[in-house]
Tab-separated table of C-alpha atoms and ligand atoms in Angstrom:
chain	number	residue	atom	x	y	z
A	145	UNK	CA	0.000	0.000	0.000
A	146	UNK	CA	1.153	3.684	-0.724
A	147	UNK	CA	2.645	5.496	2.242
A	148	UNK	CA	1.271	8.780	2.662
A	149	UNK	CA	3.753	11.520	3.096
A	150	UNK	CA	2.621	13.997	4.344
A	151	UNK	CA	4.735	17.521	3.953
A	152	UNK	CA	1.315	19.724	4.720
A	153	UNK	CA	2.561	21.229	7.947
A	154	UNK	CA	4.242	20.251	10.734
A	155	UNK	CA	0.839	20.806	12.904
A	156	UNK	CA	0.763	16.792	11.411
A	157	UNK	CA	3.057	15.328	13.520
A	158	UNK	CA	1.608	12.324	16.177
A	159	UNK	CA	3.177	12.365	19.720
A	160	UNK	CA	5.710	9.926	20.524
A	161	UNK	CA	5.663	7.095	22.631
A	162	UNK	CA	7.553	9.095	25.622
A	163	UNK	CA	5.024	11.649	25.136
A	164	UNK	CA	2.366	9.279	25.191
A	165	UNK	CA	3.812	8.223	28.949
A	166	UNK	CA	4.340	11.205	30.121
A	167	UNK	CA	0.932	12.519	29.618
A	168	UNK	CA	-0.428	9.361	30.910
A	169	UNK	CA	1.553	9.548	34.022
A	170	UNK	CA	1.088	13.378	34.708
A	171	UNK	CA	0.258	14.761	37.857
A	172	UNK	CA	-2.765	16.813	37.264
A	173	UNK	CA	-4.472	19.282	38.813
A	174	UNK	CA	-7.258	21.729	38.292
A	175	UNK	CA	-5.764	24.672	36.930
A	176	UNK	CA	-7.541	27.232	36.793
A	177	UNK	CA	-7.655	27.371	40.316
A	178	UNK	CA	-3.810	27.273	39.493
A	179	UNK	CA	-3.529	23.807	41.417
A	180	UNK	CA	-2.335	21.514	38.218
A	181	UNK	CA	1.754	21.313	39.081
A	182	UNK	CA	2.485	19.720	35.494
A	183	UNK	CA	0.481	23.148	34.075
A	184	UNK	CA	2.880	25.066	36.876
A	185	UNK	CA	6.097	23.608	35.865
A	186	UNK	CA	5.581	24.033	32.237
A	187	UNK	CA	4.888	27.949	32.598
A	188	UNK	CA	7.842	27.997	34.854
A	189	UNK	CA	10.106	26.490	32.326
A	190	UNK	CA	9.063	28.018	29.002
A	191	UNK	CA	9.199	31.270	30.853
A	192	UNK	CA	13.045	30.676	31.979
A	193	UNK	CA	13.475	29.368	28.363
A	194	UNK	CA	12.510	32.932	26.467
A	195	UNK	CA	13.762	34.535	29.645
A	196	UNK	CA	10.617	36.229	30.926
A	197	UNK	CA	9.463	36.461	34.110
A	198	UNK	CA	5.826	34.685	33.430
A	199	UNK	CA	3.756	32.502	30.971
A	200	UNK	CA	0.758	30.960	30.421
A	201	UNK	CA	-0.220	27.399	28.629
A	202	UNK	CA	-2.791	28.183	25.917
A	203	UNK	CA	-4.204	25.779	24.279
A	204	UNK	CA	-3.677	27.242	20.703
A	205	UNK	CA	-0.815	29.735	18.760
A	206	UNK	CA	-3.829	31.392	17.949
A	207	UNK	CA	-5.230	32.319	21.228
A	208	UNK	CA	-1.887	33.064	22.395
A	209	UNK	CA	-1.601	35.992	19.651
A	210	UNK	CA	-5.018	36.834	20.166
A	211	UNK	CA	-4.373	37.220	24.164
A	212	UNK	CA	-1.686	39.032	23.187
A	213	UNK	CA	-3.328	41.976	20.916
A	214	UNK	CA	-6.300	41.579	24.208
A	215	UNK	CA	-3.822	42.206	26.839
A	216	UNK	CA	-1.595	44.977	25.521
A	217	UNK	CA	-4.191	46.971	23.792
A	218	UNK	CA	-7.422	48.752	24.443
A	219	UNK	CA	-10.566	49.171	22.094
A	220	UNK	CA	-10.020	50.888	18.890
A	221	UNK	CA	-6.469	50.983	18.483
A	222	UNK	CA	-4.062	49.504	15.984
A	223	UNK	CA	-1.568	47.061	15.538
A	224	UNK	CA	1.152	46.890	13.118
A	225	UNK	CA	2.236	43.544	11.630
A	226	UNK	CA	3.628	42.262	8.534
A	227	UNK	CA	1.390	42.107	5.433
A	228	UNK	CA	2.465	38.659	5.365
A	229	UNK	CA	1.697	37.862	9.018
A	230	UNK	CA	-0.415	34.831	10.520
A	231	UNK	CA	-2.350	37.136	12.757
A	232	UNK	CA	-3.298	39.203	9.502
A	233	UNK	CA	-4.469	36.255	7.440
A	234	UNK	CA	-5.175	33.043	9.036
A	235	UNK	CA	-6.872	34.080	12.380
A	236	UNK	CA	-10.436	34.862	11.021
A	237	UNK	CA	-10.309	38.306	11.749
A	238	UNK	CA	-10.206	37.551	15.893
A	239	UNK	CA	-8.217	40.807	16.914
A	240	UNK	CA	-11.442	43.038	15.549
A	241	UNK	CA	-13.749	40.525	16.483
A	242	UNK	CA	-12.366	40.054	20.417
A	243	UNK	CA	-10.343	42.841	20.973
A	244	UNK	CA	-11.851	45.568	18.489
A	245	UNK	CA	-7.968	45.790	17.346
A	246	UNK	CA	-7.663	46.948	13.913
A	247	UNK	CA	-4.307	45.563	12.081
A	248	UNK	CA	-2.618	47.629	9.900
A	249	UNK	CA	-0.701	45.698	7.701
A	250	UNK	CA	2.894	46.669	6.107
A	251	UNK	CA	4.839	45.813	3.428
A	252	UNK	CA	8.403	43.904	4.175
A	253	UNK	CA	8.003	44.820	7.797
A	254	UNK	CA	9.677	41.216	8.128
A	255	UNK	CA	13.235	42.676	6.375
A	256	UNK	CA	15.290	46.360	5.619
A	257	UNK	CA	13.287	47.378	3.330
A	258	UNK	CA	10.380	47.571	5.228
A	259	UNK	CA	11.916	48.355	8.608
A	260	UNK	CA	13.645	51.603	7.283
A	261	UNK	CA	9.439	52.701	6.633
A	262	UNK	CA	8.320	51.612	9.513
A	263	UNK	CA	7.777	55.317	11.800
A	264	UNK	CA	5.658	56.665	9.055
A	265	UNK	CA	3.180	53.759	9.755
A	266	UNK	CA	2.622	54.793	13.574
A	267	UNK	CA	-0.206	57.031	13.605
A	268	UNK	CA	-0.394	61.164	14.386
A	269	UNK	CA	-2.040	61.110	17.817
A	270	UNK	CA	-3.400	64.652	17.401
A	271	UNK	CA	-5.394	63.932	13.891
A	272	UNK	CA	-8.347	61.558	13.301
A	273	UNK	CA	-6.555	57.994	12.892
A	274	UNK	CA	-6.431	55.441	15.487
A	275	UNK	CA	-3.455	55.461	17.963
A	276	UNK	CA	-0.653	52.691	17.415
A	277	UNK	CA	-0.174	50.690	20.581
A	278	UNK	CA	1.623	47.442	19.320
A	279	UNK	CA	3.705	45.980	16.730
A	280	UNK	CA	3.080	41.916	15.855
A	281	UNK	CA	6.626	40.820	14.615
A	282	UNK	CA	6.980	36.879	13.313
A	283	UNK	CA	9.681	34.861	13.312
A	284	UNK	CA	9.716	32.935	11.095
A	285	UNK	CA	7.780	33.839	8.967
A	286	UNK	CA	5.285	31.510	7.721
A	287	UNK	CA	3.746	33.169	4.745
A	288	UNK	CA	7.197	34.112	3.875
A	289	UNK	CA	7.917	29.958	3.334
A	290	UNK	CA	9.844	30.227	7.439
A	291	UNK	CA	12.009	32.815	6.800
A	292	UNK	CA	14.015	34.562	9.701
A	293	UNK	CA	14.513	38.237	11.316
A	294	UNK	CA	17.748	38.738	12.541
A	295	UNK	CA	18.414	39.836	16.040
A	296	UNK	CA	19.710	43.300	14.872
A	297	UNK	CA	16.607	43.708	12.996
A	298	UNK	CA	14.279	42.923	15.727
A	299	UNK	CA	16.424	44.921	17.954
A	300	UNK	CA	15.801	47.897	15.200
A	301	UNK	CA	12.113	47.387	15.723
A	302	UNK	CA	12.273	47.152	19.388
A	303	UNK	CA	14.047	50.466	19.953
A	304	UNK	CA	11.689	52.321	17.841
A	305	UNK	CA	8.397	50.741	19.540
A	306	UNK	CA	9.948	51.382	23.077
A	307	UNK	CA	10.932	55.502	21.798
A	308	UNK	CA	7.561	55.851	20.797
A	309	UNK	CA	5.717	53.819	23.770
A	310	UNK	CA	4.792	50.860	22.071
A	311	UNK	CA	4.631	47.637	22.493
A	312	UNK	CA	6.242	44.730	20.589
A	313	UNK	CA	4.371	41.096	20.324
A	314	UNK	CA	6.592	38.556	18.844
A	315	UNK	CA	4.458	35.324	17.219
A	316	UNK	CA	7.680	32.819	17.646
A	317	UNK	CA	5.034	30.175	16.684
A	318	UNK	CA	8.400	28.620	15.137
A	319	UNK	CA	11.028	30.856	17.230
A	320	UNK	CA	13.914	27.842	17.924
A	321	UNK	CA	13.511	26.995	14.304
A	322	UNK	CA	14.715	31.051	13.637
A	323	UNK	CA	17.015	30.784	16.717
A	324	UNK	CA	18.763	27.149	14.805
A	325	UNK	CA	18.897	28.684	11.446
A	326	UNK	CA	20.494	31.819	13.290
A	327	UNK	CA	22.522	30.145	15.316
A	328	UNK	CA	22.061	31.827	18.152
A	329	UNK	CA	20.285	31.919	21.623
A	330	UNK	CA	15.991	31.598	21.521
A	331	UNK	CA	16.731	34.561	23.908
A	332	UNK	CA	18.658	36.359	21.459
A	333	UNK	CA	15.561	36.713	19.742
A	334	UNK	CA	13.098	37.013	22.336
A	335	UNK	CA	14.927	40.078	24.194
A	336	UNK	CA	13.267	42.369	22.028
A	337	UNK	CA	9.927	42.099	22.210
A	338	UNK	CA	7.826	42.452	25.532
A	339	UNK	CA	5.508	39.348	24.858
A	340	UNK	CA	6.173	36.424	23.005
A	341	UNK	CA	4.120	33.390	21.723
A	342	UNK	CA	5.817	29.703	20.947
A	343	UNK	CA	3.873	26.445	19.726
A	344	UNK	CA	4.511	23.222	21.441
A	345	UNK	CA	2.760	21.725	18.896
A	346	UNK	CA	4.658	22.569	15.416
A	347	UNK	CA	7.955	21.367	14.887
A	348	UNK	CA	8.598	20.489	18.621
A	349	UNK	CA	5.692	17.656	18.311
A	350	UNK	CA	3.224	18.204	20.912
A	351	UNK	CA	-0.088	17.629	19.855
A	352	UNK	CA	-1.552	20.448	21.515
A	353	UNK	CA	-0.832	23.811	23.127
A	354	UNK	CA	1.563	26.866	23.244
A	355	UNK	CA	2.836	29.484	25.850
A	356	UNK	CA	2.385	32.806	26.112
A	357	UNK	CA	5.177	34.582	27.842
A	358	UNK	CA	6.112	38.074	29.623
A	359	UNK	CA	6.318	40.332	32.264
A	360	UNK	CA	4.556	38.863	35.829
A	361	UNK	CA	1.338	41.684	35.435
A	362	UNK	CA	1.030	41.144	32.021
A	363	UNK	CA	0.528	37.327	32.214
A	364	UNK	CA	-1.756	37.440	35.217
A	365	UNK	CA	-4.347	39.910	33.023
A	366	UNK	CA	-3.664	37.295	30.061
A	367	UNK	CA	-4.748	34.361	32.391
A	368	UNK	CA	-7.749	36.493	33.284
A	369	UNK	CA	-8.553	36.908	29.076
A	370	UNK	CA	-8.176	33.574	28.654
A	371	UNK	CA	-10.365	32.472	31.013
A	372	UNK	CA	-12.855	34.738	29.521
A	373	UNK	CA	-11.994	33.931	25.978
A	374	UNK	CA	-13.102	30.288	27.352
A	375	UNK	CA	-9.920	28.685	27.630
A	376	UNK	CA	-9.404	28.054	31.215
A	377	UNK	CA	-8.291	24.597	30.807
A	378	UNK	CA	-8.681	22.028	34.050
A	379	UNK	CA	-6.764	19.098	34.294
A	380	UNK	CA	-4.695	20.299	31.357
A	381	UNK	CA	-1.243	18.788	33.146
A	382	UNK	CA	-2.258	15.742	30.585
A	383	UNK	CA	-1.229	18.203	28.081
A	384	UNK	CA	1.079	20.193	29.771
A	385	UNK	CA	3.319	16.798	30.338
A	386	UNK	CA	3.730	16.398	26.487
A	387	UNK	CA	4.516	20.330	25.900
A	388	UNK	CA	7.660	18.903	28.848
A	389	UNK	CA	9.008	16.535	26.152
A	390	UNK	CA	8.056	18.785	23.410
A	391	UNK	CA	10.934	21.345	24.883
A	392	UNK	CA	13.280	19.048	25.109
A	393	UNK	CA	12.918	18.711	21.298
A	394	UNK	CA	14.462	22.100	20.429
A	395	UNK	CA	17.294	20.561	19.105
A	396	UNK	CA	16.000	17.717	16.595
A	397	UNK	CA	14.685	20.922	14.384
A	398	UNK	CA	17.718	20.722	12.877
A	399	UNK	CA	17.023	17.745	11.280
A	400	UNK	CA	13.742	19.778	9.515
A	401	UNK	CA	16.244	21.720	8.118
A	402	UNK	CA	18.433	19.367	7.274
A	403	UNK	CA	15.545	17.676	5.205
A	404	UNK	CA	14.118	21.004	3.981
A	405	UNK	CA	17.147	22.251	2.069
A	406	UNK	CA	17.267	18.507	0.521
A	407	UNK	CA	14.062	19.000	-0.722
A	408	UNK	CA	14.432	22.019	-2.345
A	409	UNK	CA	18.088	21.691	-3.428
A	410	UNK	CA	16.557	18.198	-5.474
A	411	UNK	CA	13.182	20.154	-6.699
A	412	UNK	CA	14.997	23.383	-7.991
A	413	UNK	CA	16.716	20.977	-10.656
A	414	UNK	CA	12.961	19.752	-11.686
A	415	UNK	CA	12.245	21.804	-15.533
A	416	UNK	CA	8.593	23.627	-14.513
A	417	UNK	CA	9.099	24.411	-10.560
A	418	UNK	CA	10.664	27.235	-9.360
A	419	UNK	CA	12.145	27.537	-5.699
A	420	UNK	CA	14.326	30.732	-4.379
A	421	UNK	CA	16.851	28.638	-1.943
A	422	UNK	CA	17.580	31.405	-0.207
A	423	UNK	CA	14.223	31.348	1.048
A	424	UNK	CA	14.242	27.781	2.326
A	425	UNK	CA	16.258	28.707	5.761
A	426	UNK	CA	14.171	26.566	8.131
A	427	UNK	CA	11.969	23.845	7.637
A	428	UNK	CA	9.420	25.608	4.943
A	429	UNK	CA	9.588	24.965	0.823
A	430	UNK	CA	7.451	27.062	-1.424
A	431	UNK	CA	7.385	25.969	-4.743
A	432	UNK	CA	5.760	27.908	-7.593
A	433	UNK	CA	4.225	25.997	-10.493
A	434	UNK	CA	4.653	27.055	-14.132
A	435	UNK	CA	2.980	24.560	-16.076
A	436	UNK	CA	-0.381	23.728	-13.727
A	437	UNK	CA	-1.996	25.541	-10.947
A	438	UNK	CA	-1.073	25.123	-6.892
A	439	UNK	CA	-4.121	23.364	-6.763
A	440	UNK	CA	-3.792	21.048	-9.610
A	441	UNK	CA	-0.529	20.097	-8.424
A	442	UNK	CA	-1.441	19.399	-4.974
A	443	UNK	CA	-4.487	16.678	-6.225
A	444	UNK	CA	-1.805	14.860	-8.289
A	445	UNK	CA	0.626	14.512	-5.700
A	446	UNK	CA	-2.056	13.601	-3.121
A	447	UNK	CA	-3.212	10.685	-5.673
A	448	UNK	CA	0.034	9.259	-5.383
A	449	UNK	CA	0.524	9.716	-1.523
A	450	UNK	CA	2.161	12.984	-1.224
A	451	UNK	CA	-0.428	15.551	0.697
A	452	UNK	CA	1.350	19.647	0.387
A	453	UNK	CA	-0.537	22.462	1.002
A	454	UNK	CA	-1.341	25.710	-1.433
A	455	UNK	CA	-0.238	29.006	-0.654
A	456	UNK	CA	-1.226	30.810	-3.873
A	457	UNK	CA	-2.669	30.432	-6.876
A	458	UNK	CA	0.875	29.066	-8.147
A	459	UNK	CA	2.389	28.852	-4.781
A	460	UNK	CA	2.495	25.195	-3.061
A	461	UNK	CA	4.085	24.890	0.643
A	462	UNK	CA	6.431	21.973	1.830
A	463	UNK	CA	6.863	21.221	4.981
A	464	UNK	CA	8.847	19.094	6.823
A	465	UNK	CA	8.392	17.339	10.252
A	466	UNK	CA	9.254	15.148	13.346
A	467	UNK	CA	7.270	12.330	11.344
A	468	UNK	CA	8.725	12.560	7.918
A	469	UNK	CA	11.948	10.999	7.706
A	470	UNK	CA	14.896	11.946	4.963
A	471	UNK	CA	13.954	8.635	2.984
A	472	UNK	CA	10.049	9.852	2.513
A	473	UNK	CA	11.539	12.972	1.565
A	474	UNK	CA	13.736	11.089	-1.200
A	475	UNK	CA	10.714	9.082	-2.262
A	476	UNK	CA	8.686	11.955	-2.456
A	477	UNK	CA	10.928	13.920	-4.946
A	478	UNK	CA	11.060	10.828	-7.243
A	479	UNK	CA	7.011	10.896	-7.054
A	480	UNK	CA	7.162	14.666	-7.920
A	481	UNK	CA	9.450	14.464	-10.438
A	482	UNK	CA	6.999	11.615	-12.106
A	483	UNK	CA	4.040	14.003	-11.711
A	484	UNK	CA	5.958	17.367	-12.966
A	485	UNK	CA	7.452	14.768	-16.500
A	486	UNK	CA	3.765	13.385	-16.995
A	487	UNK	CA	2.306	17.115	-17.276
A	488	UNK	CA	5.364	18.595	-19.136
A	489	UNK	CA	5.295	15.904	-21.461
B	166	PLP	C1	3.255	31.779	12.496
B	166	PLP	C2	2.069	31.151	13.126
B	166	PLP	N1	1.481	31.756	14.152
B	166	PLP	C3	0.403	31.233	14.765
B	166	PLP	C4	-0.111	30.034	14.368
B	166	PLP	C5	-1.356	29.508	15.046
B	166	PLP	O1	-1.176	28.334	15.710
B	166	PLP	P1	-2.465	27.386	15.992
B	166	PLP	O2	-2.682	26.619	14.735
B	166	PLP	O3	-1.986	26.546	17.141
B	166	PLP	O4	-3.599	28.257	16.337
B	166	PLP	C6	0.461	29.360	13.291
B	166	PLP	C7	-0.096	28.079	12.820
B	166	PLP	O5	0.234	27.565	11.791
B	166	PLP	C8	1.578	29.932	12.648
B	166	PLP	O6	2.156	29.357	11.601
């Protein structure tokens, strides 16, 4: 029978056997009467790991933006972000429907050329426009096919926000895959900006959650929105336990690399797919089609066992994982190269 590989996301990934134990030997708790010590120690550690001095277990990278844009902002302000970010395009619209945020969207905010632009985006307080309170920074940057901001860049950012009182929000949904390709410290990264979200269940493996880290105030007034957003969790140490073993997974990342650049290094040779390699820095591959559309690429390859996603109308997204190993990578170029031949022929 035909193995599926599948290179959709690495949301895909199924927890291992020692997560499997750990979550079925955790000591649980109700927590949100903050009594669940698997909950507590996983705060405590992901906190010390992006060196802040609080964070909270969500169960989503979602509703950890989303508490985010809640917690630092009022009603009927704006927040800056990339026009490529997550928060702008794949979270239904949340920060205007919870938090009456309105987004305000900028070109290349991710790199120089948009960073050099970025003071004549914050608002005039004494005219009619909204006031600026935040700036939603991503790294990496999904839409982008994982690229990274360097530290100096995000430092750039940082110093602006702080001269002209506002406040930075990293989404580090994928922040130790930036910190690997960057080779340097996940604090490095996460020094400048004053909240930052992580997934535990992306690359790292877990098959739920993420944290939401920062300052000690703003953490306990995120608890309070999440309770209200309805995610007060209770004996969520089950979950908690496998976000433990998910941090110990920083490392393996690598490998997702590793496998990435494989990929694309083998698909840029294929006549009728394009790839710019120095895009593919982490564990992301975005492929444009010449000679059929994203979506007619992606039902050929599923037929044969190979599930991607579409990012455009000629964009497709590779991804690679925990659960894909460098042989179903191998195997999966000699499918596409069968599919690409068939329609070129
Ligand atoms: C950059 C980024 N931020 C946030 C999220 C949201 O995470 P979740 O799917 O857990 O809501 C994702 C999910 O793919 C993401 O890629």
């Amino acid at each position: 029978m035909l193995k599926t590989i599948d290179l959709r996301s690495d949301t895909v990934t199924k927890p291992s056997q020692l997560m499997r134990e750990a979550m079925m030997n955790a000591e649980v708790g109700d927590d949100v009467y903050g009594e669940d010590p698997t909950v507590n120690l996983l705060e405590e550690r992901a906190a010390k790991i992006v060196d802040k001095e609080a964070a909270l277990f969500v169960p989503t990278g979602s509703m950890g933006n989303q508490l985010a844009i809640m917690t630092h902002c009022e009603r009927g302000v704006e927040a800056i972000c990339d026009s490529l970010a997550h928060v702008y395009h794949y979270e239904m619209a949340a920060a205007a429907m919870f938090s009456g945020v309105q987004l305000h969207p900028v070109d290349n905010l991710h790199n120089d050329l948009g960073l050099g632009n970025l003071k004549d985006h914050f608002r005039d307080p004494q005219s009619f426009f909204p006031r600026t309170r935040l700036i939603c920074l991503e790294n990496t940057l999904n839409r982008d096919g994982g690229t990274v901001m360097r530290p100096e860049q995000m430092a750039a950012v940082y110093r602006l926000a702080q001269e002209y009182g506002l406040s930075v929000h990293l989404d580090g949904a994928r922040i130790f895959n930036a910190a690997l390709y960057l080779q340097c410290d996940v604090t490095d990264l996460t020094a400048y900006a004053d909240s930052v979200m992580f997934c535990l269940s992306k690359g790292l493996g877990a098959p739920v959650g993420s944290i939401l880290a920062g300052p000690k105030d703003f953490i306990a007034q995120a608890r309070r929105n999440r309770k209200a957003m309805g995610g007060g969790m209770r004996q969520a140490g089950i979950l908690a336990a496998a976000g433990l073993v998910a941090l110990n997974n920083t490392a393996l990342l690598i490998h997702d690399h590793e496998k990435a650049r494989h990929l694309a290094a083998e698909l840029s040779t294929v006549p009728g797919l394009k790839i710019d390699l120095g895009k593919v820095q982490t564990n992301m591959v975005m492929v444009e089609t010449e000679n059929m559309t994203a979506q007619e690429f992606v039902e050929k390859l599923s037929a044969q066992g190979v599930l991607v996603g579409t990012a455009g109308k000629f964009t497709v997204r590779f991804v690679t994982h925990l659960d894909v190993s460098m042989e179903d990578i191998q195997n999966a170029v000699e499918i596409i190269k069968e599919v690409v031949a068939y329609k070129n022929a």
